[in-house]
CSV table of C-alpha atoms and ligand atoms in Angstrom, one decimal:
chain,number,residue,atom,x,y,z
A,1,MET,CA,156.9,-26.7,-29.8
A,2,GLU,CA,156.0,-23.2,-28.7
A,3,TYR,CA,157.8,-20.6,-30.7
A,4,ASN,CA,158.8,-17.2,-29.3
A,5,LYS,CA,157.4,-15.0,-31.9
A,6,ARG,CA,158.6,-11.7,-30.5
A,7,GLN,CA,162.3,-12.5,-30.9
A,8,LYS,CA,163.0,-12.3,-34.6
A,9,ILE,CA,166.1,-13.6,-35.9
A,10,VAL,CA,167.9,-14.2,-39.3
A,11,ILE,CA,168.2,-17.9,-40.4
A,12,ALA,CA,170.8,-18.3,-43.1
A,13,LEU,CA,170.5,-21.5,-45.0
A,14,ASP,CA,173.4,-22.3,-47.4
A,15,GLY,CA,174.4,-25.5,-49.1
A,16,PHE,CA,174.6,-27.6,-52.2
A,17,SER,CA,172.1,-27.7,-55.0
A,18,SER,CA,169.2,-30.2,-54.9
A,19,CYS,CA,169.5,-30.7,-51.1
A,20,GLY,CA,166.0,-29.8,-50.5
A,21,LYS,CA,166.9,-26.3,-49.1
A,22,SER,CA,163.8,-24.5,-50.5
A,23,THR,CA,161.5,-27.0,-49.1
A,24,PHE,CA,163.1,-26.9,-45.7
A,25,ALA,CA,163.3,-23.1,-45.7
A,26,LYS,CA,159.7,-22.8,-46.7
A,27,ALA,CA,158.6,-25.1,-43.9
A,28,ILE,CA,160.6,-23.3,-41.3
A,29,ALA,CA,159.3,-19.9,-42.4
A,30,ALA,CA,155.8,-21.1,-42.2
A,31,ARG,CA,156.3,-22.5,-38.8
A,32,LEU,CA,157.8,-19.3,-37.5
A,33,GLY,CA,155.8,-16.8,-39.5
A,34,TYR,CA,158.9,-15.6,-41.2
A,35,ILE,CA,159.5,-14.4,-44.7
A,36,PHE,CA,161.3,-16.9,-46.9
A,37,ILE,CA,163.7,-15.4,-49.5
A,38,ASP,CA,164.9,-17.7,-52.2
A,39,THR,CA,168.0,-15.9,-53.3
A,40,GLY,CA,168.7,-18.4,-56.1
A,41,ALA,CA,165.5,-17.2,-57.7
A,42,MET,CA,167.0,-13.7,-57.8
A,43,TYR,CA,170.1,-14.9,-59.7
A,44,ARG,CA,167.8,-16.9,-62.0
A,45,SER,CA,165.6,-13.7,-62.6
A,46,VAL,CA,168.6,-11.6,-63.7
A,47,THR,CA,169.7,-14.5,-66.1
A,48,LEU,CA,166.2,-14.6,-67.6
A,49,TYR,CA,166.2,-10.8,-68.0
A,50,ALA,CA,169.7,-11.1,-69.7
A,51,LEU,CA,168.4,-13.8,-72.1
A,52,GLU,CA,165.2,-11.8,-73.0
A,53,ASN,CA,167.1,-8.6,-73.6
A,54,GLY,CA,170.0,-9.9,-75.8
A,55,ALA,CA,172.8,-9.9,-73.2
A,56,ILE,CA,173.1,-13.7,-73.6
A,57,CYS,CA,172.9,-14.5,-77.3
A,58,ASN,CA,173.9,-17.7,-79.1
A,59,GLY,CA,175.2,-19.1,-75.9
A,60,ILE,CA,177.6,-16.2,-75.3
A,61,VAL,CA,177.3,-14.4,-72.0
A,62,ASP,CA,178.0,-10.6,-72.6
A,63,GLU,CA,179.1,-9.5,-69.1
A,64,ASP,CA,179.2,-5.8,-70.0
A,65,ALA,CA,175.7,-6.0,-71.4
A,66,ILE,CA,174.5,-7.7,-68.3
A,67,ILE,CA,176.2,-5.0,-66.2
A,68,GLY,CA,174.5,-2.4,-68.4
A,69,LEU,CA,171.0,-3.9,-67.9
A,70,LEU,CA,171.3,-4.0,-64.0
A,71,ASP,CA,169.7,-0.6,-63.5
A,72,GLN,CA,166.6,-1.5,-65.4
A,73,ILE,CA,166.0,-4.7,-63.3
A,74,SER,CA,163.7,-4.3,-60.4
A,75,ILE,CA,163.0,-7.6,-58.4
A,76,THR,CA,160.1,-8.0,-56.0
A,77,PHE,CA,158.5,-10.8,-54.1
A,78,ARG,CA,154.8,-11.2,-53.4
A,79,PHE,CA,153.3,-13.8,-51.2
A,80,ASN,CA,151.2,-16.4,-52.9
A,81,PRO,CA,149.0,-18.2,-50.5
A,82,MET,CA,148.3,-21.0,-52.9
A,83,ARG,CA,152.0,-22.0,-52.8
A,84,GLY,CA,152.6,-20.9,-49.3
A,85,ALA,CA,155.6,-19.0,-50.5
A,86,SER,CA,156.5,-15.8,-52.3
A,87,ASP,CA,156.5,-15.5,-56.1
A,88,ILE,CA,159.2,-13.5,-57.8
A,89,TYR,CA,158.4,-10.5,-60.1
A,90,VAL,CA,160.8,-8.7,-62.5
A,91,ASN,CA,159.6,-5.1,-63.3
A,92,GLY,CA,156.2,-6.1,-62.1
A,93,ASP,CA,156.0,-9.3,-64.4
A,94,LEU,CA,155.5,-12.6,-62.6
A,95,VAL,CA,158.6,-14.8,-63.7
A,96,GLU,CA,158.3,-17.7,-61.2
A,97,GLY,CA,157.4,-20.1,-63.9
A,98,LYS,CA,160.1,-19.0,-66.4
A,99,ILE,CA,163.1,-19.0,-64.2
A,100,ARG,CA,163.3,-22.7,-63.6
A,101,THR,CA,163.8,-23.7,-67.2
A,102,ILE,CA,166.9,-25.7,-68.4
A,103,GLU,CA,168.0,-22.6,-70.4
A,104,VAL,CA,168.1,-20.4,-67.3
A,105,SER,CA,169.9,-23.2,-65.3
A,106,ASN,CA,172.5,-23.4,-68.0
A,107,PHE,CA,173.5,-19.8,-67.7
A,108,VAL,CA,172.8,-18.9,-64.1
A,109,SER,CA,176.3,-20.0,-62.9
A,110,ALA,CA,178.0,-17.6,-65.3
A,111,VAL,CA,175.6,-14.8,-64.4
A,112,SER,CA,176.0,-15.3,-60.7
A,113,SER,CA,179.7,-15.0,-61.0
A,114,ILE,CA,179.6,-11.4,-62.2
A,115,ALA,CA,180.7,-9.2,-59.3
A,116,GLN,CA,178.3,-6.3,-60.1
A,117,VAL,CA,175.4,-8.7,-60.2
A,118,ARG,CA,176.3,-10.1,-56.8
A,119,GLU,CA,176.7,-6.5,-55.4
A,120,LYS,CA,173.3,-5.5,-56.4
A,121,LEU,CA,171.5,-8.6,-55.3
A,122,VAL,CA,173.4,-8.9,-52.0
A,123,ALA,CA,172.4,-5.2,-51.2
A,124,MET,CA,168.8,-6.1,-51.9
A,125,GLN,CA,168.9,-9.2,-49.7
A,126,GLN,CA,170.5,-7.2,-46.9
A,127,GLN,CA,167.7,-4.8,-47.1
A,128,MET,CA,165.0,-7.5,-47.3
A,129,GLY,CA,166.3,-9.0,-44.1
A,130,ALA,CA,167.1,-5.8,-42.2
A,131,ALA,CA,164.0,-6.1,-40.0
A,132,ARG,CA,165.1,-9.8,-39.2
A,133,GLY,CA,162.3,-12.5,-39.2
A,134,VAL,CA,163.6,-14.0,-42.4
A,135,VAL,CA,164.8,-17.4,-43.6
A,136,MET,CA,167.2,-16.8,-46.5
A,137,ASP,CA,168.3,-19.7,-48.7
A,138,GLY,CA,171.4,-19.5,-51.0
A,139,ARG,CA,175.1,-20.1,-51.2
A,140,ASP,CA,176.6,-17.1,-49.4
A,141,ILE,CA,174.1,-16.0,-46.9
A,142,GLY,CA,175.9,-17.0,-43.8
A,143,THR,CA,179.3,-15.9,-45.1
A,144,VAL,CA,178.6,-12.6,-47.1
A,145,VAL,CA,174.9,-11.4,-46.9
A,146,PHE,CA,174.3,-12.0,-43.1
A,147,PRO,CA,177.6,-12.9,-41.5
A,148,ASP,CA,175.7,-11.9,-38.2
A,149,ALA,CA,172.8,-14.3,-38.7
A,150,GLU,CA,171.8,-15.8,-35.4
A,151,LEU,CA,171.3,-19.2,-36.8
A,152,LYS,CA,173.4,-20.5,-39.8
A,153,ILE,CA,172.6,-23.8,-41.3
A,154,PHE,CA,174.8,-25.5,-43.9
A,155,MET,CA,172.9,-28.2,-45.8
A,156,THR,CA,174.3,-31.2,-47.5
A,157,ALA,CA,173.5,-34.6,-48.7
A,158,ASP,CA,175.3,-37.4,-50.5
A,159,PRO,CA,175.5,-36.4,-54.2
A,160,LYS,CA,173.9,-39.8,-55.2
A,161,VAL,CA,170.9,-39.3,-53.0
A,162,ARG,CA,170.5,-35.8,-54.3
A,163,ALA,CA,170.7,-37.0,-57.9
A,164,GLU,CA,168.1,-39.7,-57.1
A,165,ARG,CA,165.7,-37.1,-55.7
A,166,ARG,CA,166.1,-35.0,-58.9
A,167,TYR,CA,165.8,-38.0,-61.1
A,168,ALA,CA,162.5,-39.0,-59.4
A,169,GLU,CA,161.2,-35.5,-59.6
A,170,LEU,CA,162.0,-35.0,-63.4
A,171,LYS,CA,160.7,-38.5,-64.2
A,172,ALA,CA,157.4,-37.7,-62.5
A,173,LYS,CA,157.2,-34.5,-64.7
A,174,GLY,CA,157.6,-36.7,-67.7
A,175,ASP,CA,161.2,-35.6,-68.6
A,176,ASN,CA,163.3,-38.2,-70.4
A,177,VAL,CA,166.6,-38.0,-68.4
A,178,SER,CA,169.1,-40.5,-67.4
A,179,PHE,CA,170.3,-40.9,-63.8
A,180,ASP,CA,173.9,-40.6,-64.9
A,181,GLU,CA,173.3,-37.4,-66.6
A,182,ILE,CA,171.7,-35.9,-63.5
A,183,LEU,CA,174.5,-37.2,-61.2
A,184,GLU,CA,177.1,-35.6,-63.5
A,185,ASN,CA,175.1,-32.3,-63.4
A,186,VAL,CA,174.9,-32.3,-59.6
A,187,ILE,CA,178.6,-32.9,-59.3
A,188,SER,CA,179.5,-30.2,-61.8
A,189,ARG,CA,177.2,-27.7,-60.2
A,190,ASP,CA,178.8,-28.4,-56.8
A,191,HIS,CA,182.3,-27.8,-58.4
A,192,ALA,CA,181.2,-24.6,-60.0
A,193,ASP,CA,179.5,-23.3,-56.8
A,194,MET,CA,182.6,-24.0,-54.7
A,195,ASN,CA,185.2,-22.9,-57.1
A,196,ARG,CA,183.9,-19.5,-58.3
A,197,ALA,CA,186.3,-16.6,-57.6
A,198,ILE,CA,183.6,-14.3,-55.8
A,199,SER,CA,181.6,-15.6,-52.9
A,200,PRO,CA,182.1,-19.4,-53.4
A,201,LEU,CA,180.0,-21.8,-51.6
A,202,ARG,CA,181.6,-22.6,-48.3
A,203,GLN,CA,180.5,-23.4,-44.8
A,204,ALA,CA,180.6,-20.5,-42.4
A,205,GLU,CA,182.8,-21.3,-39.4
A,206,ASP,CA,179.8,-20.8,-37.0
A,207,ALA,CA,177.3,-22.7,-39.3
A,208,ILE,CA,175.9,-26.1,-38.2
A,209,VAL,CA,175.7,-28.9,-40.7
A,210,LEU,CA,172.5,-30.6,-41.6
A,211,ASP,CA,173.1,-33.7,-43.7
A,212,ASN,CA,169.7,-34.8,-44.7
A,213,SER,CA,170.8,-37.8,-46.9
A,214,TYR,CA,168.8,-40.3,-44.8
A,215,MET,CA,166.4,-38.0,-42.9
A,216,SER,CA,162.7,-37.6,-43.4
A,217,VAL,CA,161.1,-34.1,-43.5
A,218,ASP,CA,159.7,-34.7,-40.0
A,219,GLU,CA,163.2,-35.6,-38.7
A,220,GLN,CA,164.7,-32.5,-40.2
A,221,MET,CA,162.0,-30.4,-38.5
A,222,GLU,CA,162.7,-32.0,-35.2
A,223,TRP,CA,166.4,-31.3,-35.7
A,224,PHE,CA,165.5,-27.7,-36.4
A,225,ASP,CA,163.4,-27.3,-33.4
A,226,ASN,CA,166.3,-28.3,-31.2
A,227,GLU,CA,168.7,-26.0,-32.9
A,228,TYR,CA,166.3,-23.1,-32.9
A,229,LYS,CA,165.6,-23.6,-29.2
A,230,LYS,CA,169.4,-23.5,-28.4
A,231,VAL,CA,169.8,-20.2,-30.3
A,232,LEU,CA,166.8,-18.6,-28.5
A,233,ASN,CA,168.2,-19.7,-25.1
A,234,ASN,CA,171.6,-18.1,-26.0
A,235,LEU,CA,170.2,-14.7,-27.2
B,301,DC,O1,169.4,-22.3,-55.5
B,301,DC,P1,169.3,-22.3,-57.0
B,301,DC,O2,169.8,-23.6,-57.6
B,301,DC,O3,168.0,-21.9,-57.6
B,301,DC,O4,170.4,-21.2,-57.5
B,301,DC,C1,170.6,-20.9,-58.8
B,301,DC,C2,172.1,-20.5,-59.0
B,301,DC,O5,172.3,-19.2,-58.4
B,301,DC,C3,173.1,-21.5,-58.5
B,301,DC,O6,173.8,-22.0,-59.6
B,301,DC,C4,174.0,-20.7,-57.7
B,301,DC,C5,173.6,-19.3,-57.7
B,301,DC,N1,173.4,-18.7,-56.4
B,301,DC,C6,174.4,-18.0,-55.9
B,301,DC,O7,175.4,-17.8,-56.5
B,301,DC,N2,174.3,-17.3,-54.7
B,301,DC,C7,173.1,-17.4,-54.0
B,301,DC,N3,173.0,-16.8,-52.8
B,301,DC,C8,172.1,-18.2,-54.5
B,301,DC,C9,172.2,-18.9,-55.7
């Protein structure tokens, strides 16, 4: 398909965890020559900084201490051609590898529910997408960050299928995990994301749903091409 590269839009991609949102977002961004912004990585980076600077200690999340650290945290993205995506840096340090650990995963829900954290990161995300031409993936992009996004996609998949995908991924990495443990984690993260007080995960009214439970990557791209074409025709 021929893309109209002059007409830059914002593509908001929200949905459940382990749906393949980042893979999908990265593929779309590469196709369109857009910037891909992984907002989950930003919440993970604040969590990592809190862990490294004593604001999360012995399993206790000190909200005031995290709020006190916010002014010291500068987050930037730099494109990494080897990955075909941007790496995330905190105060100039590359943290891409450090933010995906189980320790960060365990605390990121608590950190992302702090209002001041969301305020800071949402403002940054709005600035990053101000010139349009971005694919932003997260939980509140179509509802809070860019309610005026031209294309809003809400991604979902059967929890069992998502758990199977994560199980295969972790097994391939050599992790000794059980399928039931992963399924439980997928279900509990869905619950936490949908039920938090501030900016819970929900489908924007004007979002279109992509259920990729039984779709290949090629089928998802074909689906995207169609939807993207419709949006451009209506601009
Ligand atoms: O997409 P992810 O799993 O890397 O996101 C990590 C966490 O950050 C997830 O528990 C939900 C939270 N998050 C959020 O609250 N808002 C966003 N826009 C993106 C992620």
